[in-house]
Short mmCIF file of C-alpha atoms in Angstrom, two decimals:
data_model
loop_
_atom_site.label_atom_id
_atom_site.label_comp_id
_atom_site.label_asym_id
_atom_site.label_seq_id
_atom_site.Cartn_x
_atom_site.Cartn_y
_atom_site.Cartn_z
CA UNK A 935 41.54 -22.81 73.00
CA UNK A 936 43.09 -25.46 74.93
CA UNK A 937 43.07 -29.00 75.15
CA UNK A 938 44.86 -32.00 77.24
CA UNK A 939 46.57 -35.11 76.49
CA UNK A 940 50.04 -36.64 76.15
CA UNK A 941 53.80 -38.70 75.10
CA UNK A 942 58.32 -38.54 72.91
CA UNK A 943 59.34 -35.96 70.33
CA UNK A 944 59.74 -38.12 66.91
CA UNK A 945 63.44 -36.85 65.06
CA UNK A 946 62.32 -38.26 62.06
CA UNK A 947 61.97 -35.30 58.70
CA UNK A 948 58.51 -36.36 58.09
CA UNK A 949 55.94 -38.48 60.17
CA UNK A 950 52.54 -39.62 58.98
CA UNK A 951 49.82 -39.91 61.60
CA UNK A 952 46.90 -42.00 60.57
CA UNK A 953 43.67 -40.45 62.31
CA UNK A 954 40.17 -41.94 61.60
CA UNK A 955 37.32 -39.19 61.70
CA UNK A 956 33.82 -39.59 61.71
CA UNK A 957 32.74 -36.26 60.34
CA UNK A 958 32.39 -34.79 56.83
CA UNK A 959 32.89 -36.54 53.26
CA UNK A 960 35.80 -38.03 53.47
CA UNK A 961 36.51 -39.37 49.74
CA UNK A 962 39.71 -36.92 49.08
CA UNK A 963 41.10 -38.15 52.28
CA UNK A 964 43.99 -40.65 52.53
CA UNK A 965 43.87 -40.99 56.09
CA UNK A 966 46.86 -39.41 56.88
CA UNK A 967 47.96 -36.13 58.44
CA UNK A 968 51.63 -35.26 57.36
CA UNK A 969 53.96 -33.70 59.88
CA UNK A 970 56.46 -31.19 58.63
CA UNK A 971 59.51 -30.39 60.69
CA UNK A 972 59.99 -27.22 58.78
CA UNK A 973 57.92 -25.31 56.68
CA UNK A 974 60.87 -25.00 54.07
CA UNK A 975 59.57 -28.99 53.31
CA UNK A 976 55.76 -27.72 51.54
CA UNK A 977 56.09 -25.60 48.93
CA UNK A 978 55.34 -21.62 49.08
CA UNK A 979 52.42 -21.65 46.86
CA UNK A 980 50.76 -24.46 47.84
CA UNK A 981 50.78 -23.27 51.06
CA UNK A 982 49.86 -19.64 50.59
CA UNK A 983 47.31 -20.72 48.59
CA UNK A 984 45.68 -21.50 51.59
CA UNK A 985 46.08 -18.41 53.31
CA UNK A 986 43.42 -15.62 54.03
CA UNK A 987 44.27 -12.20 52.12
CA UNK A 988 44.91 -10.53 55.08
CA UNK A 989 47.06 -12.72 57.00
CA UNK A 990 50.67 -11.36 55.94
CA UNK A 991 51.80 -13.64 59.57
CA UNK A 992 50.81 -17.05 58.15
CA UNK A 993 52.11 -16.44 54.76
CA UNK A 994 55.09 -19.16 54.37
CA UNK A 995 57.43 -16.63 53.82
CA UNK A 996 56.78 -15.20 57.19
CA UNK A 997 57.16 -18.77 58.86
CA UNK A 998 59.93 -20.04 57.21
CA UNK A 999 61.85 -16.98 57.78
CA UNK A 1000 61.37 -17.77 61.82
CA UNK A 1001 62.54 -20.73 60.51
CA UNK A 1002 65.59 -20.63 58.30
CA UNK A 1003 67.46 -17.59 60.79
CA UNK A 1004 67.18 -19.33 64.02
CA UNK A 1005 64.56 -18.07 65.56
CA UNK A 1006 61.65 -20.60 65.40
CA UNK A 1007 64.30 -23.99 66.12
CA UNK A 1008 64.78 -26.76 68.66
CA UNK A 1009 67.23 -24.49 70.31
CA UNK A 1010 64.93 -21.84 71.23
CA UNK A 1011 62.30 -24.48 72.17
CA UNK A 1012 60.11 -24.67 69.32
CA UNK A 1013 59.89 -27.64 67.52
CA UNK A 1014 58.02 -27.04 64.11
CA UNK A 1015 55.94 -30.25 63.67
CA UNK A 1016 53.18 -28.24 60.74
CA UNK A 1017 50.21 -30.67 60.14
CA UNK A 1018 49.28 -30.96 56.56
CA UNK A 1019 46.33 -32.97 54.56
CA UNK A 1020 47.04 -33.94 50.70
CA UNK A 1021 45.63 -35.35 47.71
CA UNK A 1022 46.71 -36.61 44.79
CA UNK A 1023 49.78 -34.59 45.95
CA UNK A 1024 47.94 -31.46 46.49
CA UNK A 1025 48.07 -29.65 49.77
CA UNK A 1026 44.18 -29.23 51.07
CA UNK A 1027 44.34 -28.11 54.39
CA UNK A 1028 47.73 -27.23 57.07
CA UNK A 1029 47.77 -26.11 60.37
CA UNK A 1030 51.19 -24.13 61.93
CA UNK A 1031 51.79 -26.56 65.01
CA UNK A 1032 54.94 -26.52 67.51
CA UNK A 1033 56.22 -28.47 70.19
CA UNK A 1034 57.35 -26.15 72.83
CA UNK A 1035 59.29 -26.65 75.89
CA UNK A 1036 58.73 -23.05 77.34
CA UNK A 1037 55.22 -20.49 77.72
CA UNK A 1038 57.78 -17.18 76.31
CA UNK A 1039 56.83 -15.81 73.23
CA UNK A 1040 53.17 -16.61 72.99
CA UNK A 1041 51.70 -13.68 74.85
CA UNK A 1042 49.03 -15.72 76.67
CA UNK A 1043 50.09 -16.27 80.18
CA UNK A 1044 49.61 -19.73 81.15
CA UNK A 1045 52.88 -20.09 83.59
CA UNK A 1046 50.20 -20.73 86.69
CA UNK A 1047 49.54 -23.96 84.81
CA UNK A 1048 53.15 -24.65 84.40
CA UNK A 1049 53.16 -23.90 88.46
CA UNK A 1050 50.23 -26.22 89.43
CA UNK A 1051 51.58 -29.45 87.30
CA UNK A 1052 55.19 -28.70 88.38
CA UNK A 1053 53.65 -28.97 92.37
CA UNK A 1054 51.73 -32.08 91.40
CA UNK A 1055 54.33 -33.29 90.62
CA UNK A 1056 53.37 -33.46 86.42
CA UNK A 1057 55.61 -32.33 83.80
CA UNK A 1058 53.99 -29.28 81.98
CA UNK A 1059 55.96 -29.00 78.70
CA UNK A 1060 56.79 -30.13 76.23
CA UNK A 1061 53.09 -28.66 75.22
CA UNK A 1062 51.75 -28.32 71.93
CA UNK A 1063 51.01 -25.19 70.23
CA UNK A 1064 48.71 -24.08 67.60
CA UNK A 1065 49.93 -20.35 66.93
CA UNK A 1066 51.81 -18.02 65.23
CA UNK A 1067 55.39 -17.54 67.33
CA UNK A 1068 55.59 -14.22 68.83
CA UNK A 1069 52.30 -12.60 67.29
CA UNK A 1070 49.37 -12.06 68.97
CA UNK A 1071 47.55 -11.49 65.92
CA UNK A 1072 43.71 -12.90 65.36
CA UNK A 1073 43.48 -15.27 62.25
CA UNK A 1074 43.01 -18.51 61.08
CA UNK A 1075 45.08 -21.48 62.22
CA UNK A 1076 42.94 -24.11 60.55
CA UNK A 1077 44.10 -23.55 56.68
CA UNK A 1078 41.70 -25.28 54.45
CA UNK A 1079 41.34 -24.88 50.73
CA UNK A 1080 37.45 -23.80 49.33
CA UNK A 1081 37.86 -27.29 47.23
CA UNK A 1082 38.11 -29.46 50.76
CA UNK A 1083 35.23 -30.07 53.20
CA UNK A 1084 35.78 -27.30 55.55
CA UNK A 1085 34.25 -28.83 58.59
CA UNK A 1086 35.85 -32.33 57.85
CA UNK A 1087 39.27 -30.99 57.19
CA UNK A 1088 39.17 -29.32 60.26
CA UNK A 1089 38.10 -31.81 62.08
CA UNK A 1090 40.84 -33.96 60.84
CA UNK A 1091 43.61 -31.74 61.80
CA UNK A 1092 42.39 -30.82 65.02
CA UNK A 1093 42.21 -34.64 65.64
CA UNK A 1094 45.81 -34.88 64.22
CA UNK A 1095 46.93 -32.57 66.62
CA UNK A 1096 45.36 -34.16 69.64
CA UNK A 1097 47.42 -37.76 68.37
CA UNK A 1098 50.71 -35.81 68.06
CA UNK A 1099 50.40 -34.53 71.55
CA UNK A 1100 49.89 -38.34 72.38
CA UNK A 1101 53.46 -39.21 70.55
CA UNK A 1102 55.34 -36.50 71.97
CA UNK A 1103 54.43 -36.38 75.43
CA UNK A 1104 53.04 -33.35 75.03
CA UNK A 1105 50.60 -32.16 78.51
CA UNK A 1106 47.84 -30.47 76.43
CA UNK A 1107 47.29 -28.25 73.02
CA UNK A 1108 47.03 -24.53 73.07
CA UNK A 1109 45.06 -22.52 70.10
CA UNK A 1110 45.94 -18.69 70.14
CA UNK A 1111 43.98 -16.04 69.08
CA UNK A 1112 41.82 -17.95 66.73
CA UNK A 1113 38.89 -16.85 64.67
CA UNK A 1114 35.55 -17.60 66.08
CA UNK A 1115 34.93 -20.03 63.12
CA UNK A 1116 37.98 -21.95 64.11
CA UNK A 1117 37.13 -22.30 67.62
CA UNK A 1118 33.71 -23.90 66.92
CA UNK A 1119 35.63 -26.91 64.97
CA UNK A 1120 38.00 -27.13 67.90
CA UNK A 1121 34.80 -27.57 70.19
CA UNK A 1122 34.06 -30.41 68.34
CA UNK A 1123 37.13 -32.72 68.93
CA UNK A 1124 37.53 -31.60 72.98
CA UNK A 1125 38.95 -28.04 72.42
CA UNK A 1126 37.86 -25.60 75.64
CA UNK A 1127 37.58 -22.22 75.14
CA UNK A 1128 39.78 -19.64 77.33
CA UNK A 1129 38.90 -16.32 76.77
CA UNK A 1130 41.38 -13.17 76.53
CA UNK A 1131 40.78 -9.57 75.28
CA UNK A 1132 42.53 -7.29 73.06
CA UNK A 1133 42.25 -3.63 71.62
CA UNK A 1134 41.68 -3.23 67.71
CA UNK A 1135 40.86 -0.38 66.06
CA UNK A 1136 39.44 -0.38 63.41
CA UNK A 1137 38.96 2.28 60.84
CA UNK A 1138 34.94 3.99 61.01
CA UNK A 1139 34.97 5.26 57.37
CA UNK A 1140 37.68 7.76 58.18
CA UNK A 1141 39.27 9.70 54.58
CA UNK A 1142 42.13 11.27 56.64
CA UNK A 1143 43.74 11.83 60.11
CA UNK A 1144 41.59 14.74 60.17
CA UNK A 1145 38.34 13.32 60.26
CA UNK A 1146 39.79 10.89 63.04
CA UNK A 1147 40.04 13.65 64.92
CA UNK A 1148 36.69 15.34 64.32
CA UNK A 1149 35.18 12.07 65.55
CA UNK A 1150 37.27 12.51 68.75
CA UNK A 1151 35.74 14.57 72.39
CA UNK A 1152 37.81 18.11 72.23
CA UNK A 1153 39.66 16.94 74.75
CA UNK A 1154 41.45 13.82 73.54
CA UNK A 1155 41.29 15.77 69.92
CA UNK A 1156 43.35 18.88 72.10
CA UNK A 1157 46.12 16.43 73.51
CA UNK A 1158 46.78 14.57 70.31
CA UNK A 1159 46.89 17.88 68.38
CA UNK A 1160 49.49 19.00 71.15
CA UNK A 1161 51.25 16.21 70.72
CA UNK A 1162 52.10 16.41 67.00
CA UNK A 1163 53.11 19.72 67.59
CA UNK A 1164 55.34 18.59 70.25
CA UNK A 1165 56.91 16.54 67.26
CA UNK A 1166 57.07 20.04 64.74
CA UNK A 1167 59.04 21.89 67.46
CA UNK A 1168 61.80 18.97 67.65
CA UNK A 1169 62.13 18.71 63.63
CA UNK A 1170 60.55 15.26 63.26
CA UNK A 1171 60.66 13.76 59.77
CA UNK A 1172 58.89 10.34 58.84
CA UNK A 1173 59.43 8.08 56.07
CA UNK A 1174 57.39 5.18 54.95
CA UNK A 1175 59.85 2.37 53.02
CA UNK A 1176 58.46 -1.08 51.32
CA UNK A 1177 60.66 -4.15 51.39
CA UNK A 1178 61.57 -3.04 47.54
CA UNK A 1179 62.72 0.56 49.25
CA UNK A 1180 64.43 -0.63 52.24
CA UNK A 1181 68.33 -1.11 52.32
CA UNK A 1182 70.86 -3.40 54.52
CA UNK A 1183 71.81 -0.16 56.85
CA UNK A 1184 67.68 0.50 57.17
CA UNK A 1185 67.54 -2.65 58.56
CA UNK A 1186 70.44 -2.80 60.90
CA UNK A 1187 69.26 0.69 62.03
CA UNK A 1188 66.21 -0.94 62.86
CA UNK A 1189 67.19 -3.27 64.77
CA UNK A 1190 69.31 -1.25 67.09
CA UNK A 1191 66.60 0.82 67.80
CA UNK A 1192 64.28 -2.75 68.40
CA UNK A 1193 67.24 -3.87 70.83
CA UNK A 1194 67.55 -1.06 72.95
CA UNK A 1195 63.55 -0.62 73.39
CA UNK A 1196 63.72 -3.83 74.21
CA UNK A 1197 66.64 -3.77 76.69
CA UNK A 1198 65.34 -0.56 78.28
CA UNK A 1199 62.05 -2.71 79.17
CA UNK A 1200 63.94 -5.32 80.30
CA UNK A 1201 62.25 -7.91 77.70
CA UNK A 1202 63.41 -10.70 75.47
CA UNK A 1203 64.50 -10.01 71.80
CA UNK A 1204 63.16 -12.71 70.38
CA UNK A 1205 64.08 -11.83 66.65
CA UNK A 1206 67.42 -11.77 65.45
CA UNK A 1207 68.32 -8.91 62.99
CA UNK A 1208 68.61 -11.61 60.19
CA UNK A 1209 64.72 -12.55 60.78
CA UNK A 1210 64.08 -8.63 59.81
CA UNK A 1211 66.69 -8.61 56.56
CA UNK A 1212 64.84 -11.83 55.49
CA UNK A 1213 61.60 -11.09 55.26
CA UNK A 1214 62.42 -7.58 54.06
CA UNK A 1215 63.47 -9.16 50.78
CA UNK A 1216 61.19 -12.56 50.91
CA UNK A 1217 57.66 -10.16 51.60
CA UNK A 1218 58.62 -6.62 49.74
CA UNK A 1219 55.09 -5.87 49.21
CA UNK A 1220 54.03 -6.75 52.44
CA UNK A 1221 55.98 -5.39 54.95
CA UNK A 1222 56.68 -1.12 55.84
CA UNK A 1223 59.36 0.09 57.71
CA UNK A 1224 58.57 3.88 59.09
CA UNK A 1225 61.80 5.25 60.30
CA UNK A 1226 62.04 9.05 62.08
CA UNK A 1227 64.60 11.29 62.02
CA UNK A 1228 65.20 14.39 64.05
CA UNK A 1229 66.75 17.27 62.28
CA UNK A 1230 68.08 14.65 59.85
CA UNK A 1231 69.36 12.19 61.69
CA UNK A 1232 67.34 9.10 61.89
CA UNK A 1233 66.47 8.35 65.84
CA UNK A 1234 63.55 5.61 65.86
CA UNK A 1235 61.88 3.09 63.37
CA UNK A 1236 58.98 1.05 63.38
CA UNK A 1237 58.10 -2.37 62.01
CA UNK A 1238 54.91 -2.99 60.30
CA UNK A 1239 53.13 -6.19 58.27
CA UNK A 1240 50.51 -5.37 55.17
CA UNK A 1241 47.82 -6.94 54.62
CA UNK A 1242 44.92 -7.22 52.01
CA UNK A 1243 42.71 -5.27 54.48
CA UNK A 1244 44.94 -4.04 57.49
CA UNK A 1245 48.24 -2.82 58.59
CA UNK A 1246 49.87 -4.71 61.54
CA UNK A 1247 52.02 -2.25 63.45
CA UNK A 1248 54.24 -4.68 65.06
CA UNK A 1249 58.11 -3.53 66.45
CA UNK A 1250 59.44 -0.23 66.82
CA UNK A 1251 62.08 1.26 69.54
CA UNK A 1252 64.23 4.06 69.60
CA UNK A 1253 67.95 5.31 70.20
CA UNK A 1254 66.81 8.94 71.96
CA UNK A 1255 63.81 9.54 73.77
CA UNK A 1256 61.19 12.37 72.95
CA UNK A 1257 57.78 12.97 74.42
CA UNK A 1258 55.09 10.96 72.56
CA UNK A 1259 57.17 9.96 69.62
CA UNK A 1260 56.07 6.53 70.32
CA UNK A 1261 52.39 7.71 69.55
CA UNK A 1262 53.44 9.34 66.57
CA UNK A 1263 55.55 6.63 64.58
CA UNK A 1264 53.15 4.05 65.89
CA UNK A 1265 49.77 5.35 65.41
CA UNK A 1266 49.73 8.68 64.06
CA UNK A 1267 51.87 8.54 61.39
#
């Protein structure tokens, strides 16, 4: 979802924006919209009490570790300026909101935007950005608690966020991969949809790999079947560790194997190894770490976020390369 408008990046720690809607019951409403230069400034339950079950990425411990290890910072041209709607001091409703002053990391392509305003002669960014930083994960963005009115609240954020991109210069306001619900309230206040696709899967009522398979034509069943075998014959070992289970050296191993994937593809690492380490002890229960080893020796690990419904397979790499061990840790396993 996109929207336009524009204007100086505010240093203060906190800003209030006074916004004026004209939808919902407004009689828990101050007003105001609160902008938070880092997440670190509401407090973890109040603001995972707002969170969907199965949205490990927007739980604060996720965002503040971005945050608090340097990866998610002016610096590396993301601004946090989080949008937040109280009462009687109790958070209602929050939105994850960024200044940026780049398109990486966002995995929606808009740099033929960037092109067009930089040949009319318009600045492009700084831009704001409704999302969570490097995930292209579906989910809320529009965080309002059952108590609030849901289509006010989201109104008045949304409305918030158009007014910030007015004080900060900002060229227009970018939603990513929002729910359906969310992009309806972002209709109302000028949002325009832009539409992208992805590839879920989704479990069909499968008890084990096996019935996967069954459900599979004999010949894609046939080449995954070879493929696992392909894994037997080179003495591939997998291991599933929690955040509780995982140690230091699990982590560092880890991230070698996330840094030279990366390097080999000629990408950006965009996490640090102290983002991993972080989050590893902040979210035990809700990350998994599957690491392989060949004959013993550990050769390739995988990164992965838990939800209440879903697993998120997120990271992996290697430091040797086998046949369709990528298939394996990833989505096998």
């Amino acid at each position: 979802m996109n929207s336009s408008r524009a204007t100086t990046p505010e240093q203060s720690g906190l800003t209030a924006v006074r916004i004026n809607p004209t939808v919902g019951d407004n009689k828990w409403f101050s007003g105001q919209v609160t902008i938070h230069r880092s997440l670190d400034e509401i407090a973890p339950d109040h603001w995972n009490a707002l969170v969907p079950e199965d949205s490990p990425i927007l739980q604060h411990q996720f965002l503040t570790a971005l945050e608090r290890t340097g990866c998610v910072i002016p610096d590396t041209g993301w601004e946090p300026h989080h949008l937040a709607i109280y009462h009687a001091n109790h958070l209602l409703a929050a939105m994850p909101c960024y200044l940026k002053y780049h398109s990486y990391g966002e995995y929606i392509f808009d740099w033929d935007w960037a092109h067009a305003y930089q040949q009319a002669g318009l600045n492009y960014y700084p831009k704001i950005l409704l999302a969570i930083p490097f995930t292209p994960i579906t989910g809320k963005r529009l965080l309002i608690h059952p108590d609030a009115d849901i289509q006010f609240a989201g109104a008045a954020l949304s409305t918030a966020a158009r007014e910030l991109a007015e004080k900060t210069s900002a060229s227009s306001i970018h939603s990513l991969f929002t729910t359906s619900e969310d992009n309806e309230t972002l209709k109302t206040v000028g949002f325009v949809p832009r539409r992208s696709n992805q590839f879920h899967w989704r479990n069909q009522g499968y008890r084990n790999f096996r019935e996967f398979l069954a459900a599979l034509n004999s010949k894609r069943r046939k080449n995954i079947l070879r493929e696992r075998r392909g894994m037997n014959s080179e003495g591939m070992t997998f291991r599933w560790l929690n955040g509780r289970e995982t140690t230091t050296n699990d982590w560092s191993f880890f991230y070698s194997c996330y840094r030279t994937t990366i390097a080999e593809h000629g990408a950006i690492p965009y996490l640090n190894e102290a983002f991993f380490q972080l989050v590893g002890q902040t979210m035990p229960d809700g990350v998994r770490l599957l690491v392989a080893s060949r004959q013993g020796h550990d050769i390739a690990a995988a990164f992965f976020l838990l939800g209440g419904r879903s697993l998120f397979g997120r990271y992996w790499g290697a430091i040797d390369r086998i046949p369709n061990l990528h298939f394996e840790t990833c989505f096998y396993q």
